[in-house]
PDB file of C-alpha atoms in Angstrom:
ATOM      1  CA  UNK A 179     100.393 118.856  84.521  1.00 68.00           C
ATOM      2  CA  UNK A 180      97.645 116.604  85.838  1.00 83.00           C
ATOM      3  CA  UNK A 181      95.170 115.115  83.416  1.00 90.00           C
ATOM      4  CA  UNK A 182      91.744 114.357  84.922  1.00 91.00           C
ATOM      5  CA  UNK A 183      90.722 110.684  85.065  1.00 94.00           C
ATOM      6  CA  UNK A 184      87.693 111.285  82.812  1.00 93.00           C
ATOM      7  CA  UNK A 185      90.065 112.596  80.141  1.00 95.00           C
ATOM      8  CA  UNK A 186      92.642 109.822  80.634  1.00 96.00           C
ATOM      9  CA  UNK A 187      90.167 106.993  80.044  1.00 96.00           C
ATOM     10  CA  UNK A 188      89.040 108.593  76.750  1.00 96.00           C
ATOM     11  CA  UNK A 189      92.555 109.003  75.318  1.00 96.00           C
ATOM     12  CA  UNK A 190      93.906 106.798  72.556  1.00 95.00           C
ATOM     13  CA  UNK A 191      97.146 104.924  73.189  1.00 93.00           C
ATOM     14  CA  UNK A 192      99.433 107.659  71.823  1.00 94.00           C
ATOM     15  CA  UNK A 193      97.769 110.464  73.757  1.00 95.00           C
ATOM     16  CA  UNK A 194      97.693 108.357  76.931  1.00 96.00           C
ATOM     17  CA  UNK A 195     101.415 107.798  76.517  1.00 95.00           C
ATOM     18  CA  UNK A 196     101.920 111.575  76.423  1.00 95.00           C
ATOM     19  CA  UNK A 197     100.093 111.921  79.753  1.00 96.00           C
ATOM     20  CA  UNK A 198     102.432 109.546  81.622  1.00 97.00           C
ATOM     21  CA  UNK A 199     105.640 110.159  83.549  1.00 98.00           C
ATOM     22  CA  UNK A 200     108.450 108.414  81.679  1.00 97.00           C
ATOM     23  CA  UNK A 201     111.539 107.286  83.593  1.00 97.00           C
ATOM     24  CA  UNK A 202     114.495 105.755  81.797  1.00 96.00           C
ATOM     25  CA  UNK A 203     116.924 103.471  83.627  1.00 93.00           C
ATOM     26  CA  UNK A 204     119.569 106.173  83.052  1.00 94.00           C
ATOM     27  CA  UNK A 205     117.434 109.005  84.458  1.00 95.00           C
ATOM     28  CA  UNK A 206     118.729 111.000  87.383  1.00 95.00           C
ATOM     29  CA  UNK A 207     116.916 110.587  90.687  1.00 96.00           C
ATOM     30  CA  UNK A 208     116.092 114.302  90.551  1.00 96.00           C
ATOM     31  CA  UNK A 209     114.189 113.642  87.289  1.00 97.00           C
ATOM     32  CA  UNK A 210     112.060 111.080  89.129  1.00 97.00           C
ATOM     33  CA  UNK A 211     111.223 113.634  91.820  1.00 97.00           C
ATOM     34  CA  UNK A 212     110.388 116.451  89.402  1.00 97.00           C
ATOM     35  CA  UNK A 213     108.463 114.136  87.059  1.00 97.00           C
ATOM     36  CA  UNK A 214     106.226 112.888  89.846  1.00 98.00           C
ATOM     37  CA  UNK A 215     105.978 116.275  91.537  1.00 97.00           C
ATOM     38  CA  UNK A 216     104.714 117.850  88.301  1.00 96.00           C
ATOM     39  CA  UNK A 217     101.675 115.541  88.515  1.00 96.00           C
ATOM     40  CA  UNK A 218     100.721 116.583  92.047  1.00 96.00           C
ATOM     41  CA  UNK A 219      98.581 119.368  93.405  1.00 94.00           C
ATOM     42  CA  UNK A 220     100.766 122.383  94.183  1.00 94.00           C
ATOM     43  CA  UNK A 221     100.550 121.903  97.961  1.00 95.00           C
ATOM     44  CA  UNK A 222     101.634 118.258  97.537  1.00 96.00           C
ATOM     45  CA  UNK A 223     104.773 119.033  95.514  1.00 96.00           C
ATOM     46  CA  UNK A 224     107.936 117.251  96.609  1.00 97.00           C
ATOM     47  CA  UNK A 225     111.149 119.218  96.932  1.00 96.00           C
ATOM     48  CA  UNK A 226     114.803 118.213  97.172  1.00 96.00           C
ATOM     49  CA  UNK A 227     117.256 119.676  99.643  1.00 94.00           C
ATOM     50  CA  UNK A 228     120.046 119.106  97.095  1.00 92.00           C
ATOM     51  CA  UNK A 229     119.134 118.488  93.455  1.00 86.00           C
ATOM     52  CA  UNK A 230     122.590 117.059  92.646  1.00 87.00           C
ATOM     53  CA  UNK A 231     122.342 114.516  95.493  1.00 88.00           C
ATOM     54  CA  UNK A 232     118.600 114.135  96.169  1.00 90.00           C
ATOM     55  CA  UNK A 233     118.957 111.941  99.252  1.00 94.00           C
ATOM     56  CA  UNK A 234     116.585 114.116 101.271  1.00 97.00           C
ATOM     57  CA  UNK A 235     113.116 115.004 100.048  1.00 98.00           C
ATOM     58  CA  UNK A 236     110.717 117.529 101.547  1.00 97.00           C
ATOM     59  CA  UNK A 237     106.957 117.034 101.434  1.00 98.00           C
ATOM     60  CA  UNK A 238     104.404 119.084 103.375  1.00 96.00           C
ATOM     61  CA  UNK A 239     107.106 120.346 105.754  1.00 96.00           C
ATOM     62  CA  UNK A 240     108.551 116.914 106.596  1.00 97.00           C
ATOM     63  CA  UNK A 241     112.006 115.775 105.461  1.00 98.00           C
ATOM     64  CA  UNK A 242     112.551 112.192 104.312  1.00 98.00           C
ATOM     65  CA  UNK A 243     115.937 110.444 103.964  1.00 98.00           C
ATOM     66  CA  UNK A 244     115.897 108.244 100.856  1.00 98.00           C
ATOM     67  CA  UNK A 245     118.057 105.067 101.061  1.00 97.00           C
ATOM     68  CA  UNK A 246     119.879 105.513  97.748  1.00 96.00           C
ATOM     69  CA  UNK A 247     122.610 102.960  97.051  1.00 93.00           C
ATOM     70  CA  UNK A 248     124.674 104.572  94.303  1.00 91.00           C
ATOM     71  CA  UNK A 249     123.651 101.733  91.975  1.00 91.00           C
ATOM     72  CA  UNK A 250     121.454 101.425  88.905  1.00 90.00           C
ATOM     73  CA  UNK A 251     118.581 100.416  91.158  1.00 94.00           C
ATOM     74  CA  UNK A 252     118.268 103.921  92.568  1.00 95.00           C
ATOM     75  CA  UNK A 253     115.630 104.922  90.017  1.00 96.00           C
ATOM     76  CA  UNK A 254     113.193 102.477  91.598  1.00 97.00           C
ATOM     77  CA  UNK A 255     114.443 103.230  95.120  1.00 98.00           C
ATOM     78  CA  UNK A 256     113.382 106.824  94.436  1.00 98.00           C
ATOM     79  CA  UNK A 257     110.125 105.877  92.667  1.00 98.00           C
ATOM     80  CA  UNK A 258     109.047 103.568  95.509  1.00 98.00           C
ATOM     81  CA  UNK A 259     110.130 106.115  98.133  1.00 98.00           C
ATOM     82  CA  UNK A 260     108.119 108.873  96.442  1.00 98.00           C
ATOM     83  CA  UNK A 261     105.110 106.516  96.236  1.00 98.00           C
ATOM     84  CA  UNK A 262     105.524 105.763  99.950  1.00 99.00           C
ATOM     85  CA  UNK A 263     105.596 109.474 100.811  1.00 98.00           C
ATOM     86  CA  UNK A 264     102.455 110.073  98.725  1.00 98.00           C
ATOM     87  CA  UNK A 265     100.485 106.939  99.684  1.00 98.00           C
ATOM     88  CA  UNK A 266      97.967 108.724 101.917  1.00 98.00           C
ATOM     89  CA  UNK A 267      96.834 110.978  99.056  1.00 98.00           C
ATOM     90  CA  UNK A 268      97.973 109.358  95.780  1.00 98.00           C
ATOM     91  CA  UNK A 269      98.293 105.969  94.082  1.00 98.00           C
ATOM     92  CA  UNK A 270     101.077 105.152  91.626  1.00 98.00           C
ATOM     93  CA  UNK A 271     100.585 102.796  88.694  1.00 98.00           C
ATOM     94  CA  UNK A 272     103.091 101.521  86.144  1.00 98.00           C
ATOM     95  CA  UNK A 273     102.194 101.245  82.456  1.00 97.00           C
ATOM     96  CA  UNK A 274     101.937  97.497  81.796  1.00 93.00           C
ATOM     97  CA  UNK A 275     103.333  97.572  78.251  1.00 91.00           C
ATOM     98  CA  UNK A 276     106.447  99.460  79.303  1.00 92.00           C
ATOM     99  CA  UNK A 277     107.133  97.545  82.516  1.00 88.00           C
ATOM    100  CA  UNK A 278     108.683  94.389  81.119  1.00 74.00           C
ATOM    101  CA  UNK A 279     111.597  94.229  78.703  1.00 78.00           C
ATOM    102  CA  UNK A 280     111.924  97.995  78.347  1.00 89.00           C
ATOM    103  CA  UNK A 281     114.546 100.439  79.551  1.00 93.00           C
ATOM    104  CA  UNK A 282     111.964 103.223  79.955  1.00 96.00           C
ATOM    105  CA  UNK A 283     108.886 102.833  82.154  1.00 97.00           C
ATOM    106  CA  UNK A 284     105.701 104.907  82.193  1.00 97.00           C
ATOM    107  CA  UNK A 285     103.944 105.889  85.428  1.00 98.00           C
ATOM    108  CA  UNK A 286     100.519 107.249  86.230  1.00 98.00           C
ATOM    109  CA  UNK A 287      99.786 109.145  89.438  1.00 98.00           C
ATOM    110  CA  UNK A 288      96.151 109.368  90.505  1.00 97.00           C
ATOM    111  CA  UNK A 289      94.663 110.802  93.643  1.00 97.00           C
ATOM    112  CA  UNK A 290      93.373 108.005  95.868  1.00 98.00           C
ATOM    113  CA  UNK A 291      89.835 109.159  95.065  1.00 97.00           C
ATOM    114  CA  UNK A 292      90.552 108.898  91.320  1.00 97.00           C
ATOM    115  CA  UNK A 293      92.218 105.502  91.797  1.00 98.00           C
ATOM    116  CA  UNK A 294      89.170 104.163  93.657  1.00 98.00           C
ATOM    117  CA  UNK A 295      86.898 105.549  90.939  1.00 98.00           C
ATOM    118  CA  UNK A 296      89.084 103.979  88.233  1.00 98.00           C
ATOM    119  CA  UNK A 297      88.930 100.604  89.998  1.00 98.00           C
ATOM    120  CA  UNK A 298      85.123 100.799  90.268  1.00 98.00           C
ATOM    121  CA  UNK A 299      84.050 102.463  87.015  1.00 97.00           C
ATOM    122  CA  UNK A 300      86.976 101.912  84.640  1.00 97.00           C
ATOM    123  CA  UNK A 301      88.375  98.571  85.805  1.00 97.00           C
ATOM    124  CA  UNK A 302      88.848  97.250  82.248  1.00 97.00           C
ATOM    125  CA  UNK A 303      90.765 100.358  81.175  1.00 97.00           C
ATOM    126  CA  UNK A 304      92.888 100.315  84.327  1.00 97.00           C
ATOM    127  CA  UNK A 305      93.764  96.606  84.136  1.00 96.00           C
ATOM    128  CA  UNK A 306      94.392  96.780  80.377  1.00 96.00           C
ATOM    129  CA  UNK A 307      96.885  99.635  80.701  1.00 96.00           C
ATOM    130  CA  UNK A 308      98.314  99.666  84.217  1.00 97.00           C
ATOM    131  CA  UNK A 309      99.245  97.712  87.285  1.00 96.00           C
ATOM    132  CA  UNK A 310      99.889  99.001  90.789  1.00 97.00           C
ATOM    133  CA  UNK A 311     103.521  99.910  91.359  1.00 97.00           C
ATOM    134  CA  UNK A 312     105.240  96.777  92.721  1.00 96.00           C
ATOM    135  CA  UNK A 313     106.910  98.136  95.845  1.00 97.00           C
ATOM    136  CA  UNK A 314     110.306  96.746  96.823  1.00 95.00           C
ATOM    137  CA  UNK A 315     111.250  95.601  93.310  1.00 95.00           C
ATOM    138  CA  UNK A 316     113.536  97.326  90.827  1.00 95.00           C
ATOM    139  CA  UNK A 317     111.409  97.196  87.692  1.00 94.00           C
ATOM    140  CA  UNK A 318     114.467  97.340  85.451  1.00 93.00           C
ATOM    141  CA  UNK A 319     116.358  94.398  86.989  1.00 91.00           C
ATOM    142  CA  UNK A 320     113.651  92.534  88.909  1.00 92.00           C
ATOM    143  CA  UNK A 321     115.864  92.592  92.025  1.00 93.00           C
ATOM    144  CA  UNK A 322     114.629  93.492  95.520  1.00 95.00           C
ATOM    145  CA  UNK A 323     115.270  97.050  96.677  1.00 96.00           C
ATOM    146  CA  UNK A 324     114.985  99.032  99.855  1.00 96.00           C
ATOM    147  CA  UNK A 325     112.914 102.194  99.846  1.00 97.00           C
ATOM    148  CA  UNK A 326     111.750 104.740 102.400  1.00 98.00           C
ATOM    149  CA  UNK A 327     110.603 102.776 105.459  1.00 96.00           C
ATOM    150  CA  UNK A 328     111.304  99.339 103.972  1.00 96.00           C
ATOM    151  CA  UNK A 329     114.316  97.048 103.912  1.00 94.00           C
ATOM    152  CA  UNK A 330     114.074  93.716 102.064  1.00 91.00           C
ATOM    153  CA  UNK A 331     114.425  90.595 104.227  1.00 88.00           C
ATOM    154  CA  UNK A 332     118.023  89.608 104.840  1.00 80.00           C
ATOM    155  CA  UNK A 333     119.501  87.687 101.965  1.00 72.00           C
ATOM    156  CA  UNK A 334     117.137  89.147  99.354  1.00 65.00           C
ATOM    157  CA  UNK A 335     118.919  92.415  98.728  1.00 57.00           C
ATOM    158  CA  UNK A 336     122.405  92.585  97.345  1.00 55.00           C
ATOM    159  CA  UNK A 337     125.105  94.556  99.061  1.00 51.00           C
ATOM    160  CA  UNK A 338     124.932  98.250  98.225  1.00 53.00           C
ATOM    161  CA  UNK A 339     127.452  99.533  95.739  1.00 51.00           C
ATOM    162  CA  UNK A 340     130.566 101.167  97.181  1.00 50.00           C
ATOM    163  CA  UNK A 341     130.275 104.929  97.668  1.00 53.00           C
ATOM    164  CA  UNK A 342     131.794 106.376  94.537  1.00 53.00           C
ATOM    165  CA  UNK A 343     130.703 108.969  92.075  1.00 55.00           C
ATOM    166  CA  UNK A 344     128.689 107.733  89.091  1.00 57.00           C
ATOM    167  CA  UNK A 345     130.638 107.897  85.830  1.00 55.00           C
ATOM    168  CA  UNK A 346     128.634 110.904  84.570  1.00 59.00           C
ATOM    169  CA  UNK A 347     129.790 113.007  87.535  1.00 55.00           C
ATOM    170  CA  UNK A 348     133.495 112.382  86.926  1.00 55.00           C
ATOM    171  CA  UNK A 349     133.814 114.990  84.183  1.00 51.00           C
TER     172      UNK A 349
END
């Protein structure tokens, strides 16, 4: 559920943490989609054609093919792809304290209007707690990633993992 910007800036650290979307490096890609979608206006919600294999997302009637690799970097492939889909209406920020040396990262989704207001009227709060989502980088490994509409320059991205089922889908 969305928390208004005026409320967010008044929260203490613990309550602010509760208002964020938390993604662990072991999260399923579908958890990324539902976590972000829960923070959007109802008509902006993102759907999945197949929740078990969320390679295709639906937003406002358009279908988007997400370039998942079958590797541990897919969490950020999905996060960056969702941010790309939403960029005309929303801005995505990553919680600065969780971004480095942590296996779970916090995200804040603001409407572009709220993000502009935060930059103008709450710049100290915003810079103290968040940074814009670095697109094209897996925040868990620091390695370049592809995402919807973007492929890293040749030589920067590693070869995608072979197509095999992740260990948790073997059972």
